[in-house]
C-alpha positions as a Python dict, from the first residue, in 0.01 Angstrom:
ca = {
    (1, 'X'): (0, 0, 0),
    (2, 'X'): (140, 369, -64),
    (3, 'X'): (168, 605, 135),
    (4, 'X'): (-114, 828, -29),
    (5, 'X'): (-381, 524, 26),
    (6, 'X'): (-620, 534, 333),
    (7, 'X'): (-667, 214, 543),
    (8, 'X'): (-975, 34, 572),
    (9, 'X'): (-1040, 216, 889),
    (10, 'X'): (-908, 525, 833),
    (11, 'X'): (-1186, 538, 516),
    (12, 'X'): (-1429, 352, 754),
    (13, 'X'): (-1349, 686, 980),
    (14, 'X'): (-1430, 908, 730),
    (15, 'X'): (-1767, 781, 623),
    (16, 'X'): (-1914, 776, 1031),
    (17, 'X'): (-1814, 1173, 1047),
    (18, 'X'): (-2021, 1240, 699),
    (19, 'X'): (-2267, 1027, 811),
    (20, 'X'): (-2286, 1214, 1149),
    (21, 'X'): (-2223, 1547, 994),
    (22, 'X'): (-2476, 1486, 733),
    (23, 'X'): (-2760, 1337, 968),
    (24, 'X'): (-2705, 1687, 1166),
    (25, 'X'): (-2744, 1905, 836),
    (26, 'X'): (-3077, 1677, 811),
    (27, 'X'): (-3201, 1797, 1130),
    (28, 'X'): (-3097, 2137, 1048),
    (29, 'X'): (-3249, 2196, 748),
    (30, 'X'): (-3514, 2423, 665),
    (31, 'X'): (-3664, 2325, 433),
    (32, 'X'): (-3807, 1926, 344),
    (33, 'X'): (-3589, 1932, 19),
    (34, 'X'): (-3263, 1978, 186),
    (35, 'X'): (-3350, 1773, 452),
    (36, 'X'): (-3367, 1493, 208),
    (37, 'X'): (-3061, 1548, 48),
    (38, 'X'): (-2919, 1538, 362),
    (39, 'X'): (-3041, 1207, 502),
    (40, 'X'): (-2979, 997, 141),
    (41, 'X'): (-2626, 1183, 170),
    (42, 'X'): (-2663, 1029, 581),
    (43, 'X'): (-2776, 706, 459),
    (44, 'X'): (-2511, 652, 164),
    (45, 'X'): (-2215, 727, 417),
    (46, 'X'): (-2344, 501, 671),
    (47, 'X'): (-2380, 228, 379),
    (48, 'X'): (-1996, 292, 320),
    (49, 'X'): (-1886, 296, 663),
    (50, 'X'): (-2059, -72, 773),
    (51, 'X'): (-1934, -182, 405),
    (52, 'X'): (-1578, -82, 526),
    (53, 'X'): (-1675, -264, 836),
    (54, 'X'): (-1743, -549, 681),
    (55, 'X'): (-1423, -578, 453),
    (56, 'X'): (-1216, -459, 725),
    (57, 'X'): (-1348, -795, 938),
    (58, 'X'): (-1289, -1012, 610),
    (59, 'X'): (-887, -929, 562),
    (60, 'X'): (-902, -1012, 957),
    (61, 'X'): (-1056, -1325, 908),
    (62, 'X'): (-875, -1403, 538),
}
């Protein structure tokens, strides 16, 4: 791996904060529109992040 590649965690990191920064914006939002760009944006970075999970447990176990 080089040095300018993330680790499975490190990108498993970075999809909880947008999913918890995005999930706020959500509950933020004025208006019903932007609230559900924010929660597909939410749901699509949580996706990621138990994806990440899950590959992350399958180099452990491989």
């Amino acid at each position: 791996m080089g040095d300018d590649e993330l680790t499975t965690e490190q990108l498993k990191a970075i999809q909880a904060d947008r999913a918890s920064s995005e999930d706020a914006e959500a509950q933020e939002a004025e208006m019903e529109s932007d609230e559900r760009v924010h929660r597909r944006r939410a749901d699509k970075a949580a996706y990621l992040r138990d994806k990440l999970a899950e590959q992350a447990e399958s180099d452990l176990e491989g």
